[in-house]
Amino acid sequence: MQILYFAWLRQRTGIAEETVSPPPEVTTVGGLMGWLATRGPGHAAAFANPGLIRAAVDQDICGPDRPLGSAREVAFFPPVTGG
Amino acid sequence: MQILYFAWLRQRTGIAEETVSPPPEVTTVGGLMGWLATRGPGHAAAFANPGLIRAAVDQDICGPDRPLGSAREVAFFPPVTGG
Amino acid sequence: MPAVSVQAEPFDVAAEMAQLAGSRTDIGAIASFIGLCRADDGLAGMTLEHWPGVTERAISAIVQDALARFPLTGCRVIHRYGPMRPGDGIVLVLAASAHRAAALEAVGFLMDWLKTKAPFWKREDFHDGSHRWVEAKADDDAAAARWTPG
Amino acid sequence: MPAVSVQAEPFDVAAEMAQLAGSRTDIGAIASFIGLCRADDGLAGMTLEHWPGVTERAISAIVQDALARFPLTGCRVIHRYGPMRPGDGIVLVLAASAHRAAALEAVGFLMDWLKTKAPFWKREDFHDGSHRWVEAKADDDAAAARWTPG
C-alpha cells in the first residue's frame, strides 16, 4: 500500500511517500493512522493530532472510519489552504 | 435660465441646450416641463410622458415638485443606462 | 493616478491593474469587472452619451462610498463615452484589498451604483441605420437597493 | 485553451482575458479575481504545495459546477504552485457572461470553492529562515457553505 504525505505531514515524517504493509488488524483509515504513528518519532509527531488530518483513499477524500478494503494508495494532508 | 437636454430629450427637441425665460407663474420643475412642452412639436414630443423624465436643478437631481427658485440651470434626461 | 476617468479612449486592463498594485505588498486580492458592448440582433454598436463634469463627480461620489464601506487599498473606475463596436470595453472597475471578500463585494457595489447613479445614456445603433435608446432596467434598481440597509 | 491550469509559471491576465473573449460578441461582462502573495510581518514569501493530477481534477470539477450553475460563455482558472514572492499573483479566476451578475457571482463561487476544495497547502517563509504552514480558516468554509442550499 502506497502512503502519500503532504504539507506538514510530509515535513514531520520527512518523506513524501512510502510503501507499507500494515498488519491485517488495520482495517480503517483511522486504524492506519494509529499504526503509521508507531513507525518512528517523525511519524508520531505527524499523527499526534488526528483531528487536524484529512485523508483520501485512492484519491477519494474520506473520514477515519473508511474501510481500507483493497486500497492501493492512501494520502494524508492538512485541510487545504489554496486560493 | 439654461436648459440642458440629454439622450432622447436632446434628440426629440433637436437641441442640447437653450436659454429660456419662463413666465413668473412657472415656479416648479414640473411646471417648467409643461411650459417647455409648448415651445414646438419637438418639445411637445420630448415632454409627452413626464413620468419617464428625470431632472436636475443646478446639477442636483430632483423631483417635479422642486421649486425653481433662482435656478440657473435645469437639466432633463431619461433614467440612466450606463455601466 | 485619479480613481475615476471618464474618457472616449479604450482602457488597458493590465496597465490599470499594475498601476493599482504599484509596488505595494499589502494587497492580497484584486477583483475586476469589464462591461463590453454586445452584438445583440442586428446591433452594429452603441453610442454612450454623458454629462461632462457631472458624470465624473457622480462616479467619484460612488467611489468614496465604496472606500468608506469596504476595507480597500484602492479602486479604479474607467467609463467610456462615444461610439462603441461589439467587443469593445465600455466600463472597467478594479478594487484591491488585503482580502478577497472586500475586493469582490466592492466591485459588485461599484457596478450596481454605476448602473443606477452615473449619468450615462446608451443608444443602440443598428445596421439598418436606425437607433434605439436603451431603457433603464428595474433589475438594476433592485441590484443597487440590496446595498441599502432596511 | 483548457479551462484549468495548475502551473509554476506566472500568468498574464490581459492575454487570458483576450483568449476568453476571443472574437465573440455575445459577452457583456468579464469578471476576474487575482489572489496575490502579501508581505505580512516578516514574510519573505510563500511556497505552495499541491497534489499533481488530483489538484487539476478537483479544480475542473469546481469549474464544471460553476458552468452548470451560472449562464457563462466561459471561465478560466489558473492556480500556481511553488515559491511566491510578495506581490506575485497566486491564482487567477475569470468568468465571462452576457450579463454582469452571472460573471461576478461565478468568480465568487469559484474562489470560495478553490479555497476549500482544491488540494493546495500554503507555507509562509520568513526572512529568518523559519516556516509556518497556513491554517485553514473557518471563514472560508462559511463562505463556501453559502452556495449550498438549505
mmCIF file of N, CA, C and O in Angstrom, chain A residues 4-8 10-11 56 59-61 73 75 77-83, chain D residues 49-51 54 57 79 91 115-123 133-136:
data_model
loop_
_atom_site.group_PDB
_atom_site.id
_atom_site.type_symbol
_atom_site.label_atom_id
_atom_site.label_comp_id
_atom_site.label_asym_id
_atom_site.label_seq_id
_atom_site.Cartn_x
_atom_site.Cartn_y
_atom_site.Cartn_z
ATOM 1 N N LEU A 4 0.897 8.566 0.876
ATOM 2 C CA LEU A 4 1.392 9.894 0.466
ATOM 3 C C LEU A 4 1.229 10.869 1.624
ATOM 4 O O LEU A 4 0.212 10.835 2.334
ATOM 5 N N TYR A 5 2.203 11.764 1.787
ATOM 6 C CA TYR A 5 2.136 12.801 2.823
ATOM 7 C C TYR A 5 2.284 14.173 2.170
ATOM 8 O O TYR A 5 3.158 14.362 1.316
ATOM 9 N N PHE A 6 1.442 15.106 2.605
ATOM 10 C CA PHE A 6 1.539 16.471 2.080
ATOM 11 C C PHE A 6 1.729 17.481 3.207
ATOM 12 O O PHE A 6 1.335 17.234 4.350
ATOM 13 N N ALA A 7 2.310 18.632 2.827
ATOM 14 C CA ALA A 7 2.459 19.791 3.730
ATOM 15 C C ALA A 7 3.176 19.376 5.009
ATOM 16 O O ALA A 7 4.214 18.730 4.935
ATOM 17 N N TRP A 8 2.605 19.724 6.190
ATOM 18 C CA TRP A 8 3.390 19.431 7.401
ATOM 19 C C TRP A 8 3.437 17.952 7.745
ATOM 20 O O TRP A 8 4.302 17.512 8.503
ATOM 21 N N ARG A 10 4.213 15.743 5.429
ATOM 22 C CA ARG A 10 5.436 15.396 4.697
ATOM 23 C C ARG A 10 6.662 15.885 5.476
ATOM 24 O O ARG A 10 7.654 15.170 5.636
ATOM 25 N N GLN A 11 6.536 17.130 6.004
ATOM 26 C CA GLN A 11 7.677 17.696 6.707
ATOM 27 C C GLN A 11 8.000 16.920 7.997
ATOM 28 O O GLN A 11 9.160 16.655 8.295
ATOM 29 N N ALA A 56 -7.382 10.639 1.988
ATOM 30 C CA ALA A 56 -8.034 10.227 0.742
ATOM 31 C C ALA A 56 -7.578 8.813 0.414
ATOM 32 O O ALA A 56 -6.378 8.517 0.434
ATOM 33 N N GLN A 59 -7.452 8.475 -3.876
ATOM 34 C CA GLN A 59 -7.794 9.840 -4.314
ATOM 35 C C GLN A 59 -9.234 10.242 -4.039
ATOM 36 O O GLN A 59 -9.719 11.239 -4.587
ATOM 37 N N ASP A 60 -9.885 9.514 -3.190
ATOM 38 C CA ASP A 60 -11.252 9.853 -2.806
ATOM 39 C C ASP A 60 -11.235 10.291 -1.331
ATOM 40 O O ASP A 60 -10.904 9.488 -0.445
ATOM 41 N N ILE A 61 -11.572 11.544 -1.081
ATOM 42 C CA ILE A 61 -11.475 12.086 0.285
ATOM 43 C C ILE A 61 -12.470 11.370 1.200
ATOM 44 O O ILE A 61 -13.612 11.093 0.808
ATOM 45 N N GLU A 73 -3.655 3.231 -2.552
ATOM 46 C CA GLU A 73 -2.975 4.466 -2.172
ATOM 47 C C GLU A 73 -3.797 5.186 -1.111
ATOM 48 O O GLU A 73 -5.009 5.326 -1.251
ATOM 49 N N ALA A 75 -3.641 8.847 1.060
ATOM 50 C CA ALA A 75 -2.941 10.135 1.211
ATOM 51 C C ALA A 75 -3.390 10.801 2.503
ATOM 52 O O ALA A 75 -4.567 10.726 2.889
ATOM 53 N N PHE A 77 -3.126 14.606 4.649
ATOM 54 C CA PHE A 77 -2.800 16.034 4.414
ATOM 55 C C PHE A 77 -3.617 16.900 5.367
ATOM 56 O O PHE A 77 -4.664 16.468 5.861
ATOM 57 N N PRO A 78 -3.170 18.132 5.615
ATOM 58 C CA PRO A 78 -3.965 19.057 6.419
ATOM 59 C C PRO A 78 -5.125 19.614 5.575
ATOM 60 O O PRO A 78 -5.111 19.473 4.347
ATOM 61 N N PRO A 79 -6.095 20.286 6.238
ATOM 62 C CA PRO A 79 -7.130 20.985 5.468
ATOM 63 C C PRO A 79 -6.459 21.929 4.455
ATOM 64 O O PRO A 79 -5.425 22.520 4.749
ATOM 65 N N VAL A 80 -7.072 22.063 3.261
ATOM 66 C CA VAL A 80 -6.415 22.808 2.169
ATOM 67 C C VAL A 80 -6.446 24.302 2.436
ATOM 68 O O VAL A 80 -7.330 24.845 3.114
ATOM 69 N N THR A 81 -5.445 24.997 1.896
ATOM 70 C CA THR A 81 -5.298 26.448 2.116
ATOM 71 C C THR A 81 -4.870 27.172 0.848
ATOM 72 O O THR A 81 -4.080 28.116 0.888
ATOM 73 N N GLY A 82 -5.394 26.737 -0.309
ATOM 74 C CA GLY A 82 -5.034 27.401 -1.561
ATOM 75 C C GLY A 82 -5.895 28.616 -1.820
ATOM 76 O O GLY A 82 -6.537 29.160 -0.920
ATOM 77 N N GLY A 83 -5.906 29.024 -3.081
ATOM 78 C CA GLY A 83 -6.749 30.163 -3.493
ATOM 79 C C GLY A 83 -6.071 31.490 -3.264
ATOM 80 O O GLY A 83 -5.001 31.561 -2.682
ATOM 81 N N GLU D 49 2.291 24.057 -2.063
ATOM 82 C CA GLU D 49 2.416 22.646 -2.401
ATOM 83 C C GLU D 49 1.083 22.190 -2.977
ATOM 84 O O GLU D 49 0.025 22.697 -2.605
ATOM 85 N N HIS D 50 1.117 21.254 -3.916
ATOM 86 C CA HIS D 50 -0.147 20.724 -4.436
ATOM 87 C C HIS D 50 -0.001 19.229 -4.667
ATOM 88 O O HIS D 50 1.041 18.640 -4.379
ATOM 89 N N TRP D 51 -1.056 18.624 -5.168
ATOM 90 C CA TRP D 51 -1.087 17.176 -5.405
ATOM 91 C C TRP D 51 -1.265 16.983 -6.916
ATOM 92 O O TRP D 51 -2.410 17.032 -7.395
ATOM 93 N N VAL D 54 -4.390 15.308 -9.077
ATOM 94 C CA VAL D 54 -5.601 15.399 -8.259
ATOM 95 C C VAL D 54 -6.067 16.860 -8.164
ATOM 96 O O VAL D 54 -7.266 17.157 -8.242
ATOM 97 N N ARG D 57 -7.856 17.871 -11.333
ATOM 98 C CA ARG D 57 -9.197 17.274 -11.426
ATOM 99 C C ARG D 57 -10.163 17.949 -10.461
ATOM 100 O O ARG D 57 -11.335 18.148 -10.789
ATOM 101 N N HIS D 79 -4.022 28.327 -11.269
ATOM 102 C CA HIS D 79 -3.515 28.331 -9.888
ATOM 103 C C HIS D 79 -2.060 27.921 -9.940
ATOM 104 O O HIS D 79 -1.718 26.905 -10.532
ATOM 105 N N VAL D 91 -3.288 33.077 -7.852
ATOM 106 C CA VAL D 91 -4.441 32.462 -8.510
ATOM 107 C C VAL D 91 -5.158 33.504 -9.369
ATOM 108 O O VAL D 91 -5.247 34.681 -8.990
ATOM 109 N N LYS D 115 -10.772 27.719 -2.443
ATOM 110 C CA LYS D 115 -10.186 27.863 -1.100
ATOM 111 C C LYS D 115 -10.433 26.637 -0.228
ATOM 112 O O LYS D 115 -9.662 26.364 0.688
ATOM 113 N N THR D 116 -11.537 25.951 -0.462
ATOM 114 C CA THR D 116 -11.923 24.882 0.461
ATOM 115 C C THR D 116 -11.824 23.475 -0.142
ATOM 116 O O THR D 116 -11.881 22.497 0.596
ATOM 117 N N LYS D 117 -11.694 23.363 -1.474
ATOM 118 C CA LYS D 117 -11.744 22.046 -2.119
ATOM 119 C C LYS D 117 -10.493 21.681 -2.903
ATOM 120 O O LYS D 117 -10.275 20.493 -3.187
ATOM 121 N N ALA D 118 -9.719 22.666 -3.343
ATOM 122 C CA ALA D 118 -8.580 22.324 -4.205
ATOM 123 C C ALA D 118 -7.368 21.998 -3.335
ATOM 124 O O ALA D 118 -7.023 22.770 -2.443
ATOM 125 N N PRO D 119 -6.731 20.838 -3.569
ATOM 126 C CA PRO D 119 -5.603 20.451 -2.719
ATOM 127 C C PRO D 119 -4.342 21.294 -2.960
ATOM 128 O O PRO D 119 -3.499 20.945 -3.787
ATOM 129 N N PHE D 120 -4.299 22.424 -2.242
ATOM 130 C CA PHE D 120 -3.111 23.267 -2.171
ATOM 131 C C PHE D 120 -2.845 23.516 -0.698
ATOM 132 O O PHE D 120 -3.785 23.642 0.103
ATOM 133 N N TRP D 121 -1.568 23.626 -0.364
ATOM 134 C CA TRP D 121 -1.180 23.963 1.006
ATOM 135 C C TRP D 121 -0.147 25.070 0.947
ATOM 136 O O TRP D 121 0.862 24.951 0.236
ATOM 137 N N LYS D 122 -0.429 26.145 1.698
ATOM 138 C CA LYS D 122 0.460 27.318 1.687
ATOM 139 C C LYS D 122 1.391 27.280 2.882
ATOM 140 O O LYS D 122 0.942 27.134 4.022
ATOM 141 N N ARG D 123 2.666 27.484 2.607
ATOM 142 C CA ARG D 123 3.653 27.610 3.673
ATOM 143 C C ARG D 123 4.221 29.020 3.648
ATOM 144 O O ARG D 123 4.689 29.488 2.605
ATOM 145 N N TRP D 133 3.164 26.604 8.253
ATOM 146 C CA TRP D 133 2.071 26.193 7.371
ATOM 147 C C TRP D 133 0.824 26.986 7.735
ATOM 148 O O TRP D 133 0.452 27.090 8.905
ATOM 149 N N VAL D 134 0.184 27.560 6.730
ATOM 150 C CA VAL D 134 -1.030 28.352 6.952
ATOM 151 C C VAL D 134 -2.149 27.420 7.403
ATOM 152 O O VAL D 134 -2.312 26.321 6.854
ATOM 153 N N GLU D 135 -2.908 27.853 8.408
ATOM 154 C CA GLU D 135 -4.046 27.039 8.854
ATOM 155 C C GLU D 135 -5.311 27.396 8.072
ATOM 156 O O GLU D 135 -5.527 28.567 7.733
ATOM 157 N N ALA D 136 -6.135 26.415 7.818
ATOM 158 C CA ALA D 136 -7.404 26.651 7.131
ATOM 159 C C ALA D 136 -8.280 27.543 8.007
ATOM 160 O O ALA D 136 -8.222 27.488 9.228
#
